[in-house]
Structures are given as structure tokens and as C-alpha cells.
PDB file of C-alpha atoms in Angstrom:
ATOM      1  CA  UNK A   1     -32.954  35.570 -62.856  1.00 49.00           C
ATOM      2  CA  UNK A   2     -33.832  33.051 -60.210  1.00 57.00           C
ATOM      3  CA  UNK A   3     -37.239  30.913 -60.284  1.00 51.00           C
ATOM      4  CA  UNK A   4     -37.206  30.175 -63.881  1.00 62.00           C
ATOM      5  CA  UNK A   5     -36.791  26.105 -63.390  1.00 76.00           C
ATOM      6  CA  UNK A   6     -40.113  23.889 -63.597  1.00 90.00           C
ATOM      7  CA  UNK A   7     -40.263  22.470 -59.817  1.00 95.00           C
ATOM      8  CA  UNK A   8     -38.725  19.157 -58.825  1.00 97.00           C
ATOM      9  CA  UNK A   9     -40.734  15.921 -57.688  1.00 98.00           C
ATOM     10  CA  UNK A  10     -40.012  12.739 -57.781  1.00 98.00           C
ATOM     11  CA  UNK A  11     -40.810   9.667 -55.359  1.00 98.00           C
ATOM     12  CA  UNK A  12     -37.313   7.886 -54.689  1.00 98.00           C
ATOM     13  CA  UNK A  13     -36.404   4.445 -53.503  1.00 97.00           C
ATOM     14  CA  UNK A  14     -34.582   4.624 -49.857  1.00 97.00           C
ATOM     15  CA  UNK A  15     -31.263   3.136 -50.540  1.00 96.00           C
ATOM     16  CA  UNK A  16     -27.749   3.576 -49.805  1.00 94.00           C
ATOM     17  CA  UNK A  17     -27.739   5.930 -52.944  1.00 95.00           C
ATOM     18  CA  UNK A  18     -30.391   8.210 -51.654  1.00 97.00           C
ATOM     19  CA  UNK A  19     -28.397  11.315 -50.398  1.00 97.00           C
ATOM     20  CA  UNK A  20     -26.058  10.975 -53.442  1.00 97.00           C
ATOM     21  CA  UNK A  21     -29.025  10.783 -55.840  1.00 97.00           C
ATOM     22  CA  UNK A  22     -31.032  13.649 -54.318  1.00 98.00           C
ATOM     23  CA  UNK A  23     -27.704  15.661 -54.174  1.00 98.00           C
ATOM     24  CA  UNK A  24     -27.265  15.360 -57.660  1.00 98.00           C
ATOM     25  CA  UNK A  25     -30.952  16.331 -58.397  1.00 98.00           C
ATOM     26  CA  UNK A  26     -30.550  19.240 -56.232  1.00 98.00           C
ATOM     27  CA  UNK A  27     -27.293  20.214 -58.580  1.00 97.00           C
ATOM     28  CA  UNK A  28     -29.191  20.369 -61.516  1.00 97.00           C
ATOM     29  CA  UNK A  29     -32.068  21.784 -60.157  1.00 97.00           C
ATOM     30  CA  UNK A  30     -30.357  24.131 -58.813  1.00 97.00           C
ATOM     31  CA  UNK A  31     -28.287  25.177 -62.312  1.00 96.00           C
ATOM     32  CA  UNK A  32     -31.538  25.435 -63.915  1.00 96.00           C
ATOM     33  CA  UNK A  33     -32.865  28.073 -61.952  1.00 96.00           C
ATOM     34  CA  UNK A  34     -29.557  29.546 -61.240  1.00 96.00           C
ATOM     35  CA  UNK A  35     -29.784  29.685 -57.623  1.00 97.00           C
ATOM     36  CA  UNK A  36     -27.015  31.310 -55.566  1.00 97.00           C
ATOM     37  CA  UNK A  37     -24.462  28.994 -54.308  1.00 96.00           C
ATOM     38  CA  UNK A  38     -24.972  29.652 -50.995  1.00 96.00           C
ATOM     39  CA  UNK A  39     -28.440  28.994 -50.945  1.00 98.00           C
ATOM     40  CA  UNK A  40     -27.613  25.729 -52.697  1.00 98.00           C
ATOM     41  CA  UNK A  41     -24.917  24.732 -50.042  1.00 98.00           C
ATOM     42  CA  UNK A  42     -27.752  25.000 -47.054  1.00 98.00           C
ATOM     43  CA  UNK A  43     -30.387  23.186 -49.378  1.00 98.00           C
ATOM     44  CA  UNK A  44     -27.214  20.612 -49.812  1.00 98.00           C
ATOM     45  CA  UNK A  45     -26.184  20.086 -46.183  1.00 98.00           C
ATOM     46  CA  UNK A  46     -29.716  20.516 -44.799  1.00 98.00           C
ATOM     47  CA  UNK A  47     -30.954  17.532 -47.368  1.00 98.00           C
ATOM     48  CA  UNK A  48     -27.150  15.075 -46.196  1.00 98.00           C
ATOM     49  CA  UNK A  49     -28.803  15.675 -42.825  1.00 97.00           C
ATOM     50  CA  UNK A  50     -31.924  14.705 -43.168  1.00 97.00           C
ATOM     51  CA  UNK A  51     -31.646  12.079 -45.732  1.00 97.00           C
ATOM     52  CA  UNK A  52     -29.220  10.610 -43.370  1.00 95.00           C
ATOM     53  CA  UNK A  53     -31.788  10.405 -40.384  1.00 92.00           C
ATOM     54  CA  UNK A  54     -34.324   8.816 -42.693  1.00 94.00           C
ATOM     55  CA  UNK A  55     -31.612   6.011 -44.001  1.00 94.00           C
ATOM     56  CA  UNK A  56     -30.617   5.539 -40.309  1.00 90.00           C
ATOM     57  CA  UNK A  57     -33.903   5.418 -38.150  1.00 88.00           C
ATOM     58  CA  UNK A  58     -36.853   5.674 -40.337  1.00 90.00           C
ATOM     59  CA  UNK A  59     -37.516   2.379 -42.350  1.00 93.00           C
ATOM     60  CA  UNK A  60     -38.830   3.964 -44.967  1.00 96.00           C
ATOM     61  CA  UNK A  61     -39.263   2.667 -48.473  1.00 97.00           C
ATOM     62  CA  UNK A  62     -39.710   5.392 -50.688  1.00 97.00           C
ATOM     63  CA  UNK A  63     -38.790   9.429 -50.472  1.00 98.00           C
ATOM     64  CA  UNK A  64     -40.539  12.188 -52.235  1.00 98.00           C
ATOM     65  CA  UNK A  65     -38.547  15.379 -52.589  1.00 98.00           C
ATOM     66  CA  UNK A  66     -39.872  18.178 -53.973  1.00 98.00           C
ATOM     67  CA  UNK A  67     -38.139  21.376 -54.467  1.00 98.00           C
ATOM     68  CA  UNK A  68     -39.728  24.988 -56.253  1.00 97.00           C
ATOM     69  CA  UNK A  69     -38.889  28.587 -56.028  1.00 97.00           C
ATOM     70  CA  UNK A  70     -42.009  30.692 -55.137  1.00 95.00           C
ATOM     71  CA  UNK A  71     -42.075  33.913 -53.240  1.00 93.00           C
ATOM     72  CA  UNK A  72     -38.542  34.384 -53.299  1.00 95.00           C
ATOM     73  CA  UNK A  73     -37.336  31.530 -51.928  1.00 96.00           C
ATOM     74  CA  UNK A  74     -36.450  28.551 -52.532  1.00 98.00           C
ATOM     75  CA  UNK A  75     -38.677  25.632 -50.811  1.00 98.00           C
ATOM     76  CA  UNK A  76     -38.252  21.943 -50.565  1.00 98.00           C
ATOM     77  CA  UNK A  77     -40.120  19.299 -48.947  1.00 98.00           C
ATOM     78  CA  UNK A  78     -39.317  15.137 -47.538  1.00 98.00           C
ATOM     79  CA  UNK A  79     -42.020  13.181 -47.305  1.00 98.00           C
ATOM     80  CA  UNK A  80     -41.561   9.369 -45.846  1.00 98.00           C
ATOM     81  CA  UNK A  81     -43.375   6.729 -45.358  1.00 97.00           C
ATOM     82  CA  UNK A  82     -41.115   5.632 -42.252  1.00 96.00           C
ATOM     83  CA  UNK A  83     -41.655   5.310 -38.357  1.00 96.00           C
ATOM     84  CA  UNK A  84     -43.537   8.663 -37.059  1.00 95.00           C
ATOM     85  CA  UNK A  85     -40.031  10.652 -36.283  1.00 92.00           C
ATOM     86  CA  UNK A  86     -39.501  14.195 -35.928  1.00 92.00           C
ATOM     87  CA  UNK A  87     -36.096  14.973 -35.807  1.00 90.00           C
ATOM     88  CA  UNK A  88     -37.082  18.740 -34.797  1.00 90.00           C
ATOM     89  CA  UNK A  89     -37.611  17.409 -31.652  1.00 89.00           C
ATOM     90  CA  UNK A  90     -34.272  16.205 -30.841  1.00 82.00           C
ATOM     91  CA  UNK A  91     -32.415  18.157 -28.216  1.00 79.00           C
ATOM     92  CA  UNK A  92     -29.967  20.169 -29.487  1.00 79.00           C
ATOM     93  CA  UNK A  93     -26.161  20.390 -28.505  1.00 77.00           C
ATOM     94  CA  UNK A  94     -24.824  22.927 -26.616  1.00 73.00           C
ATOM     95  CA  UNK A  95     -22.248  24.501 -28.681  1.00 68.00           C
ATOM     96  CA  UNK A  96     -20.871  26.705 -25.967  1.00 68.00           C
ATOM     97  CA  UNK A  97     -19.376  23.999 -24.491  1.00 68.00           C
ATOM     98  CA  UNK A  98     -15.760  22.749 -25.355  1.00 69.00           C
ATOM     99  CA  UNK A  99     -15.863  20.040 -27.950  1.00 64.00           C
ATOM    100  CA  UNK A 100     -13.922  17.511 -25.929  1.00 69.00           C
ATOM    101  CA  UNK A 101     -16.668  17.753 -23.226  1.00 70.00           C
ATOM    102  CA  UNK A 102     -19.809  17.841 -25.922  1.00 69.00           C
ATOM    103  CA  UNK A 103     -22.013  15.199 -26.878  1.00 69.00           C
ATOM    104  CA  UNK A 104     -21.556  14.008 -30.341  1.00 69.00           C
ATOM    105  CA  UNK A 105     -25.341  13.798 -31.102  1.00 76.00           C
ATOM    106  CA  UNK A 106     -27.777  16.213 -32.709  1.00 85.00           C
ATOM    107  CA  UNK A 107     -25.428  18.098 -34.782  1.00 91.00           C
ATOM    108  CA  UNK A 108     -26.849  17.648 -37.711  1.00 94.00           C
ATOM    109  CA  UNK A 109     -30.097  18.916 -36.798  1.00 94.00           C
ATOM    110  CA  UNK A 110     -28.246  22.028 -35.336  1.00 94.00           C
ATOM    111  CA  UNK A 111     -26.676  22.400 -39.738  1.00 96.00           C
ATOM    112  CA  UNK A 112     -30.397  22.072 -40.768  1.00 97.00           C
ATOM    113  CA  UNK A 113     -31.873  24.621 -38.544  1.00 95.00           C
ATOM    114  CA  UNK A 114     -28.968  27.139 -38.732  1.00 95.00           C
ATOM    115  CA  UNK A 115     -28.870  26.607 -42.279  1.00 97.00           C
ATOM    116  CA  UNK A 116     -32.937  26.951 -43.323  1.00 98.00           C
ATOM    117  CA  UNK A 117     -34.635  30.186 -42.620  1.00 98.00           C
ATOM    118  CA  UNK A 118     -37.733  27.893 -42.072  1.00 97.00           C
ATOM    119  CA  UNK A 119     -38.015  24.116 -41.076  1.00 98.00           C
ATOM    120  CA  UNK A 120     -41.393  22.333 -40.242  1.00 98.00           C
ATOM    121  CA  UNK A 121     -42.061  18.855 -39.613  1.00 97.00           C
ATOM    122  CA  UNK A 122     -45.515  17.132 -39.673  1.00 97.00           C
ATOM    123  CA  UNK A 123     -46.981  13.518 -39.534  1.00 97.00           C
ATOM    124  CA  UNK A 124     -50.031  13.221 -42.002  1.00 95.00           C
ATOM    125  CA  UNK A 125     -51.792  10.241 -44.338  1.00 94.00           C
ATOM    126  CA  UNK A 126     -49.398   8.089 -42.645  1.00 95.00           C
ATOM    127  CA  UNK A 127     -45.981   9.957 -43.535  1.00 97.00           C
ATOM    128  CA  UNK A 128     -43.381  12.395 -42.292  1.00 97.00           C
ATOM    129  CA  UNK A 129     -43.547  15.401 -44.109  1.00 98.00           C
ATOM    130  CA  UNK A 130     -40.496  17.878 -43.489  1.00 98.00           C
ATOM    131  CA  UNK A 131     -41.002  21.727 -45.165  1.00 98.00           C
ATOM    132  CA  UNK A 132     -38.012  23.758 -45.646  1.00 98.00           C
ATOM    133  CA  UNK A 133     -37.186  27.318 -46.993  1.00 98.00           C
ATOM    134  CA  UNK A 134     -34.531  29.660 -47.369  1.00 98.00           C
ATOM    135  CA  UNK A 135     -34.657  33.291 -48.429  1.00 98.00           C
ATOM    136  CA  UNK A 136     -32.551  34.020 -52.003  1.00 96.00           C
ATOM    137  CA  UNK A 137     -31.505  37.082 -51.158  1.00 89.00           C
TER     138      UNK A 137
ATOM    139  CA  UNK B   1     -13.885  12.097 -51.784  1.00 96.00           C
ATOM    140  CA  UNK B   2     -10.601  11.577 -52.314  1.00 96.00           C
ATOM    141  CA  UNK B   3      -7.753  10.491 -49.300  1.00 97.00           C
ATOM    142  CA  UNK B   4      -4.283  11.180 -49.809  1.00 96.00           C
ATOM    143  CA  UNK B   5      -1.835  10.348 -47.028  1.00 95.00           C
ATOM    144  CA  UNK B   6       1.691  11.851 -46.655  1.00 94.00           C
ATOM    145  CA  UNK B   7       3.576  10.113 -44.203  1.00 92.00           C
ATOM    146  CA  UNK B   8       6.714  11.490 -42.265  1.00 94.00           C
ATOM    147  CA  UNK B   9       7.782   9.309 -39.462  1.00 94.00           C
ATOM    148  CA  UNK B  10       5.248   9.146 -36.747  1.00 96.00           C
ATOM    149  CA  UNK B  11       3.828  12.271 -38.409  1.00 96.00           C
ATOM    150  CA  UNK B  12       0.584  11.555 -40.831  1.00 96.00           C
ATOM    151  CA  UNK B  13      -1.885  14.389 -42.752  1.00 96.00           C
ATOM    152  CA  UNK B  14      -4.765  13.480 -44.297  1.00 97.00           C
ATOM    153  CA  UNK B  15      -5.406  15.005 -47.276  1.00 97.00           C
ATOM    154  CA  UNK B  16      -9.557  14.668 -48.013  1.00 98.00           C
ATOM    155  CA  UNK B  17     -10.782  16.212 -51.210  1.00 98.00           C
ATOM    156  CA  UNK B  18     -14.261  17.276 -52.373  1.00 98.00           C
ATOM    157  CA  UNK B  19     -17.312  16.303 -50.636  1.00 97.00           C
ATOM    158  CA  UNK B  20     -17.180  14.568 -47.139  1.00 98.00           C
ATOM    159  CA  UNK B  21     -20.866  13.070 -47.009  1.00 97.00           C
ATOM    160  CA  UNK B  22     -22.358  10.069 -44.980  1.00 95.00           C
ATOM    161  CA  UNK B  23     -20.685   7.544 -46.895  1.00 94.00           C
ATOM    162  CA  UNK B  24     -17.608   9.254 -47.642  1.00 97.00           C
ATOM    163  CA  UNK B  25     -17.453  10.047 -43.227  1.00 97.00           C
ATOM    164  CA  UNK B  26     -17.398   6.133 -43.284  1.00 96.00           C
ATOM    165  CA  UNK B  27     -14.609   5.848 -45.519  1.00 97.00           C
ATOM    166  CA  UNK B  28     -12.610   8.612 -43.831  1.00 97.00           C
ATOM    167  CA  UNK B  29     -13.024   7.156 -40.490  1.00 97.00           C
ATOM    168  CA  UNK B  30     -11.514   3.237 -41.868  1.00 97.00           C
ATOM    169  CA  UNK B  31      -9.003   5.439 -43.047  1.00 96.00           C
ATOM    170  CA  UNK B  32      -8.605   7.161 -39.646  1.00 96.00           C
ATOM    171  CA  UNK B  33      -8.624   3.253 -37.829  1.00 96.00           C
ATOM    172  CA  UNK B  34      -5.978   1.773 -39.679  1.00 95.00           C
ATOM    173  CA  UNK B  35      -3.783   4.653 -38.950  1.00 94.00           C
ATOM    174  CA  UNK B  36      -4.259   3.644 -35.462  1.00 92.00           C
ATOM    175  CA  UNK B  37      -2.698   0.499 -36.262  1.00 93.00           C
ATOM    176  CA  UNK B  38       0.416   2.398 -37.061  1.00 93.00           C
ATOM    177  CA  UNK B  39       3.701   4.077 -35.472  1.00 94.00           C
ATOM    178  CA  UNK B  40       1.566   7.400 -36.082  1.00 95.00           C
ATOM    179  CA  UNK B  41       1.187   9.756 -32.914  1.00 96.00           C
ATOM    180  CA  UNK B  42       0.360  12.699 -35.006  1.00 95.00           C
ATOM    181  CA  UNK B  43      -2.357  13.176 -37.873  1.00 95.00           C
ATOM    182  CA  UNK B  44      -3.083  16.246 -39.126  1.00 94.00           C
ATOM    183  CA  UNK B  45      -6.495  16.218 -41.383  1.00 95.00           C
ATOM    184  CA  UNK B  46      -6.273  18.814 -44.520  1.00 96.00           C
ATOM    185  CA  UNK B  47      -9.639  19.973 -45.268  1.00 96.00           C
ATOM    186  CA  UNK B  48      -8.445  22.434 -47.591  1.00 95.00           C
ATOM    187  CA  UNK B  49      -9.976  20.792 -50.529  1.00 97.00           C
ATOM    188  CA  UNK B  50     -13.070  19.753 -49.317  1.00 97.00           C
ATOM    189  CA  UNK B  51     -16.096  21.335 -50.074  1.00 97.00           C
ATOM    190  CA  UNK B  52     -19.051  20.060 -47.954  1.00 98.00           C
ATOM    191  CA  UNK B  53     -18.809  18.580 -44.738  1.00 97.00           C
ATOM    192  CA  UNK B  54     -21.495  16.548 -42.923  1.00 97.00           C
ATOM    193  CA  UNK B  55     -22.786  16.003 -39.357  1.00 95.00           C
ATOM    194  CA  UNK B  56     -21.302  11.999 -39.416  1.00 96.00           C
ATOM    195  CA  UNK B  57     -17.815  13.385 -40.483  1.00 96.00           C
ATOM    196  CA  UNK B  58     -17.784  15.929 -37.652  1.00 94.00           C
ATOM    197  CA  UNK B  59     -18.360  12.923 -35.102  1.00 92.00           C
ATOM    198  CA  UNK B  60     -15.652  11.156 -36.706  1.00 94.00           C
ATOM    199  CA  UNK B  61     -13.130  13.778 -36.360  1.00 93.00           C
ATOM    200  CA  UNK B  62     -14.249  14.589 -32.624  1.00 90.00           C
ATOM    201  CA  UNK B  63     -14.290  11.360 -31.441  1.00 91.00           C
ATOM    202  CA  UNK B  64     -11.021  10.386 -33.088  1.00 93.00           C
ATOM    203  CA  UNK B  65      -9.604  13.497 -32.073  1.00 91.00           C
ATOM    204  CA  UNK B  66     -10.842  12.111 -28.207  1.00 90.00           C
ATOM    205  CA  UNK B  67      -9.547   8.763 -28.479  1.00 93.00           C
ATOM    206  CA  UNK B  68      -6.199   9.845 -29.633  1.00 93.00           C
ATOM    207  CA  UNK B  69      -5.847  12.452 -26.995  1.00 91.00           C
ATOM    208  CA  UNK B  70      -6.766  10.065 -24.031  1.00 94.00           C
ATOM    209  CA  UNK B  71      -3.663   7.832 -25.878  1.00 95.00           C
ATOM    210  CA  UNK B  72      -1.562  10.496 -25.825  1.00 96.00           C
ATOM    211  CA  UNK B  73      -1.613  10.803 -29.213  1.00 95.00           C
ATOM    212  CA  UNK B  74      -2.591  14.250 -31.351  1.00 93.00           C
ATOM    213  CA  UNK B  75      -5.542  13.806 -33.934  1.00 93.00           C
ATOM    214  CA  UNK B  76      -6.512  17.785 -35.138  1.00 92.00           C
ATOM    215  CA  UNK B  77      -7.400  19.531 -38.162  1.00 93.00           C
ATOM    216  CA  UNK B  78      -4.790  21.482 -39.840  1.00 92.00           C
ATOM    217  CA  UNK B  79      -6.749  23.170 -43.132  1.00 93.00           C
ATOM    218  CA  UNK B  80     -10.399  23.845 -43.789  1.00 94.00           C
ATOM    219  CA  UNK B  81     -11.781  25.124 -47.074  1.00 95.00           C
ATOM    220  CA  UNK B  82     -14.648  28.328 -46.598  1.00 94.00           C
ATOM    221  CA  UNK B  83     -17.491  25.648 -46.960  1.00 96.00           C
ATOM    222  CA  UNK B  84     -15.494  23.194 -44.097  1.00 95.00           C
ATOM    223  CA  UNK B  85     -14.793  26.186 -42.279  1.00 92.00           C
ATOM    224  CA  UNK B  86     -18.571  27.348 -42.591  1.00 94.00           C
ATOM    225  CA  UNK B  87     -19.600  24.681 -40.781  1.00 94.00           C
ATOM    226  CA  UNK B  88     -17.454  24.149 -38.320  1.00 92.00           C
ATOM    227  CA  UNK B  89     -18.175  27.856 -36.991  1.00 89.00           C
ATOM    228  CA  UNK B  90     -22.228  27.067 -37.127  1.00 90.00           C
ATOM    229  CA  UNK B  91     -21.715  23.714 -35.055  1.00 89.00           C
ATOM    230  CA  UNK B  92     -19.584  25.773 -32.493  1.00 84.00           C
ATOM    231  CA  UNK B  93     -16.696  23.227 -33.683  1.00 84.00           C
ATOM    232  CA  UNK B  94     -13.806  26.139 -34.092  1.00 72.00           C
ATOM    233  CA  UNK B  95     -11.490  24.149 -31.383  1.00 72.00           C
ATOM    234  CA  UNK B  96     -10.982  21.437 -33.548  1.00 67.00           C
ATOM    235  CA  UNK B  97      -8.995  23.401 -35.989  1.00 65.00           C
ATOM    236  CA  UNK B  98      -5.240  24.156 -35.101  1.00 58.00           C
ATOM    237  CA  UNK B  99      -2.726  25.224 -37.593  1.00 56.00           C
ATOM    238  CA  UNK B 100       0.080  22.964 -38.577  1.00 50.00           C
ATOM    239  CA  UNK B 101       3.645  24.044 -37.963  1.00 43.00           C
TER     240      UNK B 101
END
């Protein structure tokens, strides 16, 4: 039965470790409420992707990640204390076009929003807040 | 991650295993410059045994996979694991996979 783990928070330090720590948080999170594997695998690249933006472009300090299963679904938030940047916003890339001819950026907001059923970004108290949720079934 | 390379005359394939994130892209791609240094005019990349690809290891391979074209050269993926070959199809990135002989 899914939805049976106590929900995740914690407030990490933005370092070179970040993706790899939050990875492994999502693992075991994700064990403890047995959550399908490929629910885990968008959770997993939609987090790389994002993590990744805030490590690149955000200056942030700290991270909170959250992640619960309510409603059937499994929901996780980002909140920074970086530069205001939505990465929602970022034009996507065209993937009809041959890859030799394609620009190289804005794939990885393409994984996040093919991956999540739901992705919201807001700035508030002075932090971006990113909202994600995918269905379990 | 883990690199192998097997190395048959100008002929190179990459063997990456496990998961292919933001730091492991980095590693891939030093990997991927030094071969340039070589005698190699062929690398094939085996993603067979990798199971998560990201975004920065996608722009690795494609812009390798340009740079070696425009020399000439051939730079493609040969093998993709069900998680590689996941994404791949959702970035629309299906031409950079061609079977090895």
C-alpha cells in the first residue's frame, strides 16, 4: 500500500552534493512508502533537473524539499532562497526538429514537465517555491 | 557511474554504467575530450547499463556527436537501457541512437 511513509522535509545546504543528497533522500523515501518505480524515476529526473538549475543560476544557500503522498499522488516541493527564477518560463525546444539542427538548451525543463503530471512555480516571502505532482496510478 | 573503454584501432565504445547525473555528465564528457586527443574516429557510447540519464549528459552526447561529425569523425550511441531509452524518446532525441555493427 502506497502513502504509508511520514512526509519528507528538510532544509539543505546548496552544494555540489545537493542532487546526490536529495536523490538519496528521495530513495528512501520512496522505499518507505513503496512507491512505484516509475513514479520514482520522474520524481528522480524531475528533482536532477531542477536541482541542477538551482546549483547553476540561482545563488541560493539553502534548499527545502519536501515530499508527501496525499490524494493519490505523490507531491514534492523546492523552495530557494536564490535569484527570483522560474525555469517554467524558459522556452522550450522543439523536438520535431532533427537533433543536429536543435538547440541544446531547455531540455531539462522539457524531462520535468513531460515527466510531472503537475508543475507550478511561484516567488513568495522572498523564495522560489516549485510544486510538483504525479499521479500513482 | 562507471566508464569502461574498449579500444579496437581507431574504433572506441564507451561503456557508462548506472546513473549519468550532473556530475557524472562532467566526468563522461573529460572522458569524451581526451578521446579526441586520440587516433579514434569512431566511438560508440553503450548505455546499456545505465539507468538514469540527465538533461547535461544529453548536451554532452549531442554536441560531441556535432563536433565529431563536422571532423569527419562518428560519435553515436550504440545501446540504451529502458530508463536511457525513456528519455531519449520524451526529449525527441531517438536520432542519436544507431545500432552498432
Amino acid at each position: 500500500m502506497n502513502g504509508e511513509a511520514v512526509p519528507l522535509d528538510v532544509t539543505l545546504a546548496v552544494t555540489p552534493a545537493l542532487t546526490r543528497d536529495v536523490h538519496a533522500r528521495l530513495e528512501a523515501f520512496a522505499e518507505a512508502a513503496r512507491l512505484p518505480r516509475k513514479v520514482v524515476f520522474a520524481a528522480d529526473t524531475a528533482l536532477e533537473e531542477l536541482l541542477q538549475n538551482v546549483l547553476d543560476h540561482s545563488g541560493a544557500r539553502e534548499v527545502r524539499f519536501r515530499a508527501a503522498v496525499e490524494g493519490g499522488e505523490l507531491r514534492l516541493e523546492l523552495a530557494d532562497d536564490g535569484i527570483p527564477f522560474d525555469p517554467l518560463a524558459m522556452e522550450l525546444p522543439a523536438t520535431d526538429r532533427s537533433p543536429d539542427l536543435r538547440p541544446v538548451g531547455g531540455l531539462g525543463v522539457l524531462m520535468v514537465r513531460k515527466m510531472m503530471d503537475r508543475v507550478r512555480y511561484e516567488r513568495r516571502d522572498g523564495c522560489n517555491r516549485l510544486t510538483l505532482a504525479k499521479l500513482l496510478a | 557511474m562507471a566508464i569502461r573503454k574498449n579500444l579496437a584501432g581507431t574504433e572506441c565504445e564507451l561503456v557508462v554504467d548506472g546513473r549519468v547525473d550532473g556530475p557524472a555528465a562532467h566526468e563522461l564528457e573529460i572522458e569524451v575530450l581526451a578521446l579526441a586527443k586520440t587516433d579514434a574516429t569512431t566511438v560508440y557510447v553503450n548505455l546499456a547499463g545505465a539507468n538514469f540519464l540527465c538533461s547535461a549528459a544529453i548536451r554532452v552526447l549531442l554536441q560531441h556527436r556535432r563536433q565529431w561529425k563536422a571532423k569527419g569523425k562518428k560519435f553515436v550511441v550504440s545501446r540504451t537501457s529502458p530508463e536511457v531509452d525513456e528519455i531519449l524518446e520524451l526529449t525527441g532525441m531517438r536520432d542519436l541512437i544507431v545500432e552498432s555493427a
